[in-house]
Amino acid sequence: MAKVVTQNIPSPIGESKPRIDAREKVTGAAIYADDLQFGNALLHARIKRSPYPHAFIKKIDITKARALPGVKAIVTGQDFPGYIGLYLQDRYIFCRDRVRYVGDPVAGVAAISAEIAEKALSLIQVEYEVLEPVLDPEFGASPEAPLIHPDLGQYVVANFIFPQPGTNISNYFKIRKGDVTGTWKKCAAIVERKYRIPHIQHVPIEPHVAIARVDETGEITLWGSSQSPFAQRNLIAQSMGISQSDMRVIAPFVGGGFGSKAGVSMESLAVAIATKVKGHPVKLLLTREEEFFTAFVRQELVAYFKMGCDENGKLLAMENKFYWGGGAYTEYGVNVTRASGYSSSGPYEVPNVKTDSYCVYTNHPVGGPMRGFGMPEMHAGLEQCIDELALQIGMDVVEFRKLNCLKTGSILVTGSKMHPTGLLQCVEKAAAAIGWGKKAPPSAPNKRRGKGIALMWKAPAMPPNAGSSAWVELAEDGTLNVGVGGQELGQGVFTVAAQMAAAALGVPYESVRVATPVDTRYSPYEWQTVASRLTWSMGNAIVSAAKDARRQILEMVAEAWGETPEDLDIVNGVVVSFKSEKEISLKNLVIYGLPKPDDQGWRGGPVIGRGNFMPTYVTGLDPKTGQGERAVVHYTTGAQAVELEVDLETGCIEIIKGVSAFDVGKAINPEMVKAQMEGGFVQGMSSALFERLQLKDGVVQNPSFVDYRIATSADIPMDLQAFIVEMPQDDGPWGARGIGEHSMVPTIPAIANAICDAIGLRFEGPPFTAEKVYLAMLDAGIVK
C-alpha cells in the first residue's frame, strides 16, 4: 500500500491548512489542487478538443452545456482573439476559425467538479467542415500541399526566423559554406542516405497541470508545473492584452519536464477560463492520454545526407536537407530548425557545406522542445553516415572521427572558430572504455555482438539576449539565502546554485538555502529552464550576486579594521585578515553592521547582493549563407560508445555496456554530471529501441503506457560508465558548460552503429524494435 504523505503547505489564497493528503496526487503544482487547499471555490476545467486533424469550425453551440447544473463558465476562441507563441506567434488560445490537429482546443468548461465539466463537453455541439490534412513534412513543404496557415505572412516572428508565406514552411534556414558542388569530383568516397525520425513523447511522470485565478481587480495568478514561469508571464500577458505586472506565475518543483513544460502549452487555457469566473481558482490537469498528444511532442524529421571524403579520410563536403515536421503550430519548432542548421556539419570540420533546413507545418500534434532540441534527431543519421564513409575507404571509424572531429580553432559550419574543446579526449576515452578493436564473443550461439560509437555537439539554442539574474541575502546567523528564477526539474540545479553561491561568497555549502518556489513576483528574472544553460548562465548571475555581497562585507570590515579589502578573505563564513590575522564571523555583522569606535555610530547594514548575466557577443547570421562571427555562446561536445547483442531468434537487442564521455568545461558537481550522462544515455536508449508515437490519419494510436513503451530499470545495462573531460569555457563560472541534454544526443546512432556491426544491417530510422530487427534479418537471409 502506498504511503500517505501529509505536508504543511501555505495556501496561495491566504489560508493555511495543516494537513494535505497527497494520496493519488502527482508531484509539484498538482498538490495545490486539493480541495482542502483551495476550498469550495476551486473549479475544475476540461477542454473540448477537435476530433479532426484539419477542419474549418462552422458553428459552436454551447446552449445545452451552459444549462447543465454546476457549470460556471464556457469559453471559446471568440472570447480571445490574441495570438500566442515564443519565436512565432501562430496560434490562438482557443481555436477560432479552424482546427489543425486532433486535440486542438475548441472550447473550455469550468464546473464545480471534473465529472460535471466532462459531461458538459459532451453537450457542446461543434459543426466542422473537414479539410485535407498534411501528414508528412516533405509533402507539406511541396507546392501541392494544402495550406495549414494561410496567414503565415502576418504572424509576429523573431528577426532570426524566416517564414515562407504562401507555403507550409514556417522557417527556412540555409548554410552555404565553400563550394559543395565543385568538391564532389574530388571525393574518393561518397555516402548518400535518407533517415526518418518519428515523433515521440516526453512522458514526464507528472502530467501537465495548472491552476489559475483572476481576482476582482483583474490580477492573474497562475500556479503551474513549469520550466518557464517568466516566459509564461510574458506570453500569456501579451496574448490577453494585459500588463506583465498583472500576471503572476508560481512554479513549485516540477515532476519531470525534458522540455515538455517549457513555454506555454495548456497553461493559457486555464488562465482564459479563469477570466470568466473571477475569484475562483480553476484547475486544469491533463489526463495521461491527453499528455501524449495535446502537450508538446518531439518533432519528426525526414533527413537527407550526402557527404564525401578524400582517400586519406579527410572530410571534404556535406550536403544536407532537413524537413522538420513541426506539427500544427511551430513556435518552438522554428528554432529547432535553425539550431539543426547551424549545427548541421555535426562535430566535424568540413570546408564545404550546403544545408537546407525547413520547419514544416503538418496536421500532427504540436512539435516542441525536447531534451536535445533537434540534435538527437539530426545526429541519428549523420553519425551513421560517418561510419559508412569511413568503412567505404577502409578506415577504422574511431580513427576517422579522430582525424575529422573539431579541435580548438577549427572553422565551424557557420564560419566562426571553435573555442577550446576536449572532444578528441572524449573520443579516446569512450573508445578505450568500450574496448574498441577487441572483438568479444557473443554470450550464446543464437546471438551476435557488436560495438558502436557516435560523437555529438550542441549549443544552447536561445535568443542572443537570453538573460539571468540572482540575488543573495544573509540572515543574522550567517546563513545565505539565494534567489533564482531557474527551475528545479530533478536535474539538481538548486544544488549547483547553492554550491556556486557558497564558493563565490566563502561560506559553507550547508549554510546555503535556495528560495522556493519560483515566483515571478519575488524571484529574480530567468529566461527559461531550457537549453542546458542554467549552470552556465544562471551560474554566472549567482557568482556575480555572491561577489557583490562579498564586496560589501569586505569593504565594511576593512574600514572597521583600517585595512584594505585586498588584505581580507571570507573562509567558511569567517572574515579573516592576512595582514593583521584578525577574524570575525559573518553572524550578526551582515545584518547589524559593525560599531564605530567610541560609540560614534555604526557602519554597514543588511547585506544583499545582486547579479545578472547576459551574453553580449552572439552575432546574427547572414540569412542567405548562415555565416557569421559567432552564432552561439558555446558548444558542449562528447562521445558515446555501446556494446550490444542481437538475438537471432527474436530480434531483441540487449545493451551490454554503455560509455559516455563529455567535455563539460568544469564539473561543478561531478557526481551529478555523471548522473546526467547516465540518465541521458538511458533516455536516448529508450528512444532508440522502443519509443514512437504511432499516428494514423493524424490520430495517435498509442496514447498510453500500455502501447507506448519506454525503457525501465530492467532495460538499463549493468555496465554504465561516465567520463568527465574538462576544457574550461572562457565565460562559464569556473569554466563550466551545460550537460543536461547532451548525453541523449549520440545514443541513437551509437546503438545503430553497434547493430550494424553485429548483423550488418541499417534501418531508415528508430525505434529498433525486436519485430523490426527480426523481420529485417529475415529479409536479408540472416535468419530463416
Coordinates of C-alpha atoms in Angstrom, one line a residue, residues 213-618:
R213 CA -7.2 32.6 -10.5
V214 CA -8.2 36.1 -11.5
D215 CA -9.1 38.4 -8.7
E216 CA -11.7 41.2 -8.7
T217 CA -9.0 43.7 -9.8
G218 CA -8.1 41.6 -12.8
E219 CA -4.8 40.4 -11.5
I220 CA -4.0 36.9 -12.6
T221 CA -2.1 34.2 -10.6
L222 CA -1.1 31.0 -12.3
W223 CA 0.3 28.0 -10.4
G224 CA 1.9 25.6 -12.8
S225 CA 4.3 22.8 -13.4
S226 CA 6.5 24.9 -15.5
Q227 CA 10.0 25.2 -16.8
S228 CA 9.3 28.8 -18.0
P229 CA 7.4 30.9 -15.4
F230 CA 8.8 34.2 -16.7
A231 CA 8.1 33.3 -20.3
Q232 CA 4.6 32.2 -19.4
R233 CA 4.0 35.5 -17.7
N234 CA 5.2 37.4 -20.7
L235 CA 3.5 35.4 -23.4
I236 CA 0.1 34.9 -21.8
A237 CA 0.0 38.6 -20.8
Q238 CA 0.8 39.7 -24.3
S239 CA -1.8 37.4 -25.8
M240 CA -4.5 38.6 -23.4
G241 CA -3.6 42.2 -23.8
I242 CA -2.7 42.8 -20.1
S243 CA 0.4 44.1 -18.3
Q244 CA 3.0 41.6 -17.3
S245 CA 2.9 43.2 -13.9
D246 CA -0.7 42.0 -13.6
M247 CA 0.3 38.4 -14.3
R248 CA 2.0 36.3 -11.6
V249 CA 3.3 32.8 -12.1
I250 CA 4.2 30.5 -9.2
A251 CA 6.1 27.3 -10.1
P252 CA 6.8 24.7 -7.5
F253 CA 9.2 21.8 -8.1
V254 CA 8.5 20.1 -11.4
G255 CA 7.9 16.4 -11.6
G256 CA 9.9 15.9 -14.8
G257 CA 9.9 18.2 -17.9
F258 CA 12.5 17.2 -20.6
G259 CA 11.3 20.3 -22.5
S260 CA 7.6 19.5 -22.5
K261 CA 6.9 22.1 -19.8
A262 CA 8.8 24.9 -21.5
G263 CA 7.0 27.8 -22.9
V264 CA 3.2 27.8 -23.0
S265 CA 1.1 24.7 -23.9
M266 CA -2.0 24.2 -21.8
E267 CA -1.5 26.9 -19.1
S268 CA -3.1 29.6 -21.1
L269 CA -6.3 27.6 -21.3
A270 CA -6.7 27.6 -17.6
V271 CA -6.0 31.4 -17.4
A272 CA -8.5 32.1 -20.2
I273 CA -11.2 30.1 -18.4
A274 CA -10.4 31.8 -15.1
T275 CA -11.1 35.2 -16.5
K276 CA -14.8 34.3 -16.7
V277 CA -15.1 33.2 -13.1
K278 CA -13.3 35.9 -11.1
G279 CA -12.3 34.9 -7.6
H280 CA -12.5 31.2 -8.4
P281 CA -9.3 29.1 -8.8
V282 CA -9.6 27.0 -12.0
K283 CA -7.7 23.7 -12.1
L284 CA -6.8 22.1 -15.4
L285 CA -5.0 18.7 -15.2
L286 CA -4.2 16.8 -18.4
T287 CA -5.0 13.1 -18.3
R288 CA -2.2 10.7 -19.2
E289 CA -3.9 10.2 -22.6
E290 CA -4.1 13.9 -23.3
E291 CA -0.5 14.2 -22.3
F292 CA 0.5 12.1 -25.2
F293 CA -0.9 14.3 -28.0
T294 CA -2.2 17.6 -26.6
A295 CA 1.1 18.6 -24.9
F296 CA 4.3 19.2 -26.9
V297 CA 5.8 16.2 -28.7
R298 CA 9.2 15.9 -30.3
Q299 CA 9.2 16.9 -33.9
E300 CA 9.5 14.3 -36.6
L301 CA 12.4 14.6 -39.2
V302 CA 12.9 13.5 -42.7
A303 CA 16.7 14.0 -43.3
Y304 CA 18.8 13.6 -46.4
F305 CA 22.6 13.4 -46.0
K306 CA 25.3 13.4 -48.6
M307 CA 29.0 13.5 -47.5
G308 CA 32.3 12.8 -49.1
C309 CA 36.0 12.5 -48.1
D310 CA 39.4 12.1 -49.8
E311 CA 41.5 9.0 -50.0
N312 CA 43.0 9.8 -46.6
G313 CA 39.7 10.0 -44.9
K314 CA 39.6 13.8 -44.7
L315 CA 36.0 15.1 -44.9
L316 CA 35.6 17.5 -47.9
A317 CA 31.9 18.2 -48.3
M318 CA 28.5 17.7 -46.9
E319 CA 25.0 18.4 -48.4
N320 CA 22.1 18.0 -46.0
K321 CA 18.4 18.6 -46.3
F322 CA 16.1 18.5 -43.3
Y323 CA 12.3 18.5 -43.3
W324 CA 11.2 19.0 -39.8
G325 CA 7.6 18.0 -39.1
G326 CA 6.7 20.8 -36.7
G327 CA 3.1 19.8 -36.2
A328 CA 0.1 22.2 -36.2
Y329 CA 2.0 25.1 -34.6
T330 CA 5.7 25.8 -34.6
E331 CA 6.5 28.5 -32.1
Y332 CA 9.4 26.3 -30.9
G333 CA 9.9 24.2 -34.0
V334 CA 11.2 27.1 -36.0
N335 CA 14.2 27.4 -33.6
V336 CA 14.8 23.7 -33.6
T337 CA 15.1 24.0 -37.4
R338 CA 17.6 26.9 -37.0
A339 CA 19.7 25.0 -34.4
S340 CA 19.9 21.9 -36.6
G341 CA 21.0 24.2 -39.5
Y342 CA 23.9 25.9 -37.7
S343 CA 25.0 22.6 -36.3
S344 CA 24.4 20.6 -39.5
S345 CA 28.1 19.5 -40.0
G346 CA 28.0 17.6 -36.8
P347 CA 31.1 17.9 -34.6
Y348 CA 33.4 17.9 -37.6
E349 CA 35.4 20.4 -39.6
V350 CA 34.1 20.3 -43.1
P351 CA 35.3 23.0 -45.6
N352 CA 32.3 22.8 -47.9
V353 CA 28.8 22.6 -46.5
K354 CA 25.3 23.1 -48.0
T355 CA 22.3 22.8 -45.7
D356 CA 18.6 23.5 -46.3
S357 CA 16.6 23.1 -43.1
Y358 CA 12.8 23.5 -43.3
C359 CA 10.3 23.7 -40.5
V360 CA 7.1 22.5 -42.0
Y361 CA 3.5 22.7 -40.7
T362 CA 1.7 19.4 -40.5
N363 CA -1.6 18.3 -39.0
H364 CA 0.2 16.3 -36.3
P365 CA 0.4 17.2 -32.6
V366 CA 2.4 20.3 -31.8
G367 CA 6.2 19.8 -32.0
G368 CA 8.0 21.5 -29.2
P369 CA 11.3 21.4 -27.3
M370 CA 12.6 18.1 -26.1
R371 CA 15.9 17.1 -24.5
G372 CA 18.5 17.7 -27.1
F373 CA 16.4 20.2 -29.1
G374 CA 16.7 18.6 -32.5
M375 CA 20.3 17.3 -32.0
P376 CA 19.4 13.6 -31.3
E377 CA 17.3 13.5 -34.5
M378 CA 19.9 15.2 -36.6
H379 CA 22.8 13.2 -35.3
A380 CA 20.9 10.0 -35.7
G381 CA 21.5 9.9 -39.4
L382 CA 24.7 12.0 -39.7
E383 CA 26.7 9.7 -37.4
Q384 CA 25.6 6.6 -39.2
C385 CA 26.8 8.2 -42.5
I386 CA 30.2 8.9 -40.8
D387 CA 30.5 5.2 -40.1
E388 CA 29.6 4.2 -43.6
L389 CA 32.0 6.7 -45.2
A390 CA 34.9 5.5 -43.0
L391 CA 34.2 1.9 -43.8
Q392 CA 33.9 2.7 -47.5
I393 CA 37.5 3.8 -47.7
G394 CA 38.7 1.0 -45.4
M395 CA 39.4 3.2 -42.4
D396 CA 38.6 2.5 -38.7
V397 CA 35.6 4.6 -37.7
V398 CA 37.3 5.8 -34.5
E399 CA 40.4 6.9 -36.3
F400 CA 38.2 8.6 -39.0
R401 CA 36.4 10.6 -36.2
K402 CA 39.7 11.5 -34.5
L403 CA 41.0 12.8 -37.8
N404 CA 38.0 15.0 -38.6
C405 CA 36.5 16.0 -35.3
L406 CA 36.5 19.6 -34.1
K407 CA 39.6 20.8 -32.3
T408 CA 40.4 24.2 -30.7
G409 CA 40.4 26.7 -33.5
S410 CA 38.6 24.6 -36.1
I411 CA 36.5 26.6 -38.6
L412 CA 32.8 25.8 -37.9
V413 CA 30.0 25.4 -40.3
T414 CA 28.9 29.0 -39.7
G415 CA 32.4 30.3 -40.4
S416 CA 33.4 31.1 -36.8
K417 CA 36.2 29.4 -34.8
M418 CA 35.8 26.7 -32.3
H419 CA 36.5 27.6 -28.7
P420 CA 38.7 25.2 -26.7
T421 CA 37.2 21.8 -26.7
G422 CA 38.1 18.4 -25.3
L423 CA 36.2 16.4 -28.0
L424 CA 39.3 14.4 -29.0
Q425 CA 39.8 13.3 -25.5
C426 CA 36.2 12.3 -25.3
V427 CA 36.5 10.1 -28.3
E428 CA 39.6 8.4 -26.9
K429 CA 38.1 7.8 -23.5
A430 CA 34.9 6.3 -24.9
A431 CA 36.8 4.1 -27.4
A432 CA 39.2 2.8 -24.7
A433 CA 36.4 2.1 -22.2
I434 CA 34.3 0.1 -24.7
G435 CA 37.4 -1.9 -25.7
W436 CA 37.4 -0.7 -29.3
G437 CA 39.2 -3.0 -31.7
K438 CA 38.7 -6.0 -29.4
K439 CA 36.0 -8.4 -30.6
A440 CA 34.3 -10.1 -27.7
P441 CA 32.4 -13.4 -28.4
P442 CA 28.6 -13.4 -28.0
S443 CA 27.1 -14.8 -24.8
A444 CA 25.2 -17.6 -26.7
P445 CA 25.3 -19.3 -30.2
N446 CA 22.0 -17.5 -31.2
K447 CA 23.4 -14.0 -30.5
R448 CA 25.6 -11.6 -32.4
R449 CA 27.6 -9.0 -30.7
G450 CA 28.6 -5.5 -31.9
K451 CA 30.1 -2.2 -30.9
G452 CA 29.3 1.3 -32.0
I453 CA 30.4 4.8 -31.3
A454 CA 29.0 8.3 -32.1
L455 CA 30.0 11.9 -31.4
M456 CA 27.9 15.0 -30.8
W457 CA 27.9 18.7 -30.3
K458 CA 25.2 21.0 -29.1
A459 CA 24.9 24.7 -28.3
P460 CA 22.3 26.3 -26.1
A461 CA 19.6 27.2 -28.6
M462 CA 18.3 30.5 -27.4
P463 CA 17.9 34.2 -28.4
P464 CA 21.2 36.2 -28.3
N465 CA 19.9 38.2 -25.3
A466 CA 18.5 35.5 -23.0
G467 CA 19.4 36.7 -19.6
S468 CA 19.7 35.5 -16.0
S469 CA 19.6 37.3 -12.6
A470 CA 20.1 36.3 -9.0
W471 CA 20.2 37.8 -5.5
V472 CA 21.7 36.7 -2.2
E473 CA 21.0 37.8 1.3
L474 CA 22.3 36.8 4.6
A475 CA 20.5 36.2 7.9
E476 CA 21.6 37.1 11.4
D477 CA 23.1 33.6 11.9
G478 CA 25.2 33.9 8.7
T479 CA 23.1 31.6 6.6
L480 CA 22.8 32.5 2.9
N481 CA 19.5 32.7 1.0
V482 CA 19.8 32.5 -2.8
G483 CA 17.1 33.8 -5.1
V484 CA 17.0 32.4 -8.6
G485 CA 14.4 32.2 -11.4
G486 CA 15.6 28.9 -12.8
Q487 CA 13.6 25.8 -12.1
E488 CA 14.4 22.5 -10.4
L489 CA 13.2 19.6 -12.6
G490 CA 15.1 16.9 -10.8
Q491 CA 18.4 17.8 -12.6
G492 CA 19.9 19.2 -9.4
V493 CA 20.2 22.9 -10.4
F494 CA 19.4 24.1 -7.0
T495 CA 22.2 22.0 -5.5
V496 CA 24.6 23.5 -8.0
A497 CA 23.2 27.0 -7.3
A498 CA 23.9 26.6 -3.6
Q499 CA 27.4 25.2 -4.4
M500 CA 28.3 28.2 -6.5
A501 CA 26.9 30.8 -4.1
A502 CA 28.8 29.2 -1.2
A503 CA 32.1 29.1 -3.1
A504 CA 31.9 32.6 -4.5
L505 CA 31.0 34.1 -1.1
G506 CA 33.1 32.0 1.1
V507 CA 30.6 30.2 3.3
P508 CA 29.9 26.5 3.9
Y509 CA 27.6 24.8 1.4
E510 CA 25.5 23.6 4.3
S511 CA 24.6 27.2 5.3
V512 CA 23.0 28.0 1.9
R513 CA 19.3 27.8 1.0
V514 CA 17.7 28.4 -2.3
A515 CA 14.4 30.4 -2.1
T516 CA 11.5 28.4 -3.5
P517 CA 9.0 28.1 -5.2
V518 CA 10.0 30.2 -8.2
D519 CA 7.5 33.2 -8.1
T520 CA 7.7 35.8 -10.8
R521 CA 6.6 38.5 -8.3
Y522 CA 9.6 37.8 -6.0
S523 CA 12.1 35.7 -7.8
P524 CA 14.8 37.3 -10.0
Y525 CA 14.3 37.0 -13.7
E526 CA 15.3 33.9 -15.7
W527 CA 14.6 33.5 -19.4
Q528 CA 13.7 29.8 -19.2
T529 CA 15.0 26.5 -17.8
V530 CA 15.9 25.1 -21.1
A531 CA 18.9 24.7 -23.4
S532 CA 21.1 23.2 -20.7
R533 CA 22.1 26.8 -19.9
L534 CA 21.4 27.3 -16.1
T535 CA 24.8 26.1 -14.7
W536 CA 26.5 28.5 -17.2
S537 CA 24.1 31.5 -17.4
M538 CA 22.3 31.5 -14.1
G539 CA 25.5 30.3 -12.5
N540 CA 27.3 33.5 -13.7
A541 CA 24.4 35.6 -12.2
I542 CA 24.7 33.8 -8.9
V543 CA 28.5 34.3 -8.8
S544 CA 28.0 37.9 -9.6
A545 CA 25.5 38.3 -6.8
A546 CA 27.7 36.5 -4.3
K547 CA 30.7 38.6 -5.3
D548 CA 28.6 41.7 -4.8
A549 CA 27.7 40.7 -1.3
R550 CA 31.3 39.7 -0.6
R551 CA 32.5 43.1 -1.7
Q552 CA 30.0 44.8 0.7
I553 CA 31.2 42.7 3.6
L554 CA 34.9 43.1 2.9
E555 CA 34.6 46.9 2.4
M556 CA 32.7 47.2 5.7
V557 CA 35.2 45.1 7.7
A558 CA 38.3 46.7 6.0
E559 CA 37.0 50.1 7.0
A560 CA 36.5 49.0 10.6
W561 CA 39.9 47.4 10.8
G562 CA 41.8 50.1 9.0
E563 CA 42.8 47.7 6.2
T564 CA 42.0 47.2 2.5
P565 CA 39.6 44.7 1.1
E566 CA 42.6 43.1 -0.6
D567 CA 44.0 42.2 2.8
L568 CA 40.9 40.2 3.7
D569 CA 39.1 37.0 2.7
I570 CA 36.0 35.1 3.7
V571 CA 36.6 31.5 4.7
N572 CA 33.9 29.2 6.0
G573 CA 31.7 32.1 7.0
V574 CA 34.5 34.0 8.8
V575 CA 36.2 37.2 7.6
V576 CA 40.0 36.8 8.1
S577 CA 42.9 39.2 7.6
F578 CA 46.1 38.1 6.1
K579 CA 47.7 41.3 7.3
S580 CA 46.6 41.6 11.0
E581 CA 45.4 38.0 11.4
K582 CA 42.2 39.3 12.8
E583 CA 39.0 37.3 12.2
I584 CA 35.2 37.8 12.7
S585 CA 32.2 35.7 11.9
L586 CA 29.6 36.8 9.5
K587 CA 26.9 36.3 12.1
N588 CA 25.1 39.5 13.0
L589 CA 27.5 41.8 11.2
V590 CA 25.7 41.0 7.9
I591 CA 22.5 42.5 9.4
Y592 CA 23.6 44.9 12.0
G593 CA 26.9 46.0 10.7
L594 CA 29.9 47.0 13.0
P595 CA 30.1 49.7 15.6
K596 CA 32.4 52.7 15.1
P597 CA 35.0 53.5 17.8
D598 CA 33.9 55.4 20.9
D599 CA 30.2 54.8 20.3
Q600 CA 30.2 57.1 17.3
G601 CA 27.7 55.2 15.3
W602 CA 27.7 52.1 13.1
R603 CA 28.8 51.2 9.6
G604 CA 27.4 48.6 7.2
G605 CA 23.9 47.3 7.4
P606 CA 21.9 44.4 5.9
V607 CA 23.9 42.8 3.1
I608 CA 22.0 41.9 -0.1
G609 CA 24.0 41.0 -3.3
R610 CA 22.6 41.2 -6.7
G611 CA 23.9 39.9 -10.1
N612 CA 22.9 39.3 -13.6
F613 CA 24.3 37.9 -16.8
M614 CA 23.5 38.1 -20.5
P615 CA 25.8 37.2 -23.3
T616 CA 26.5 40.3 -25.3
Y617 CA 28.7 38.7 -28.0
V618 CA 26.4 36.5 -30.1

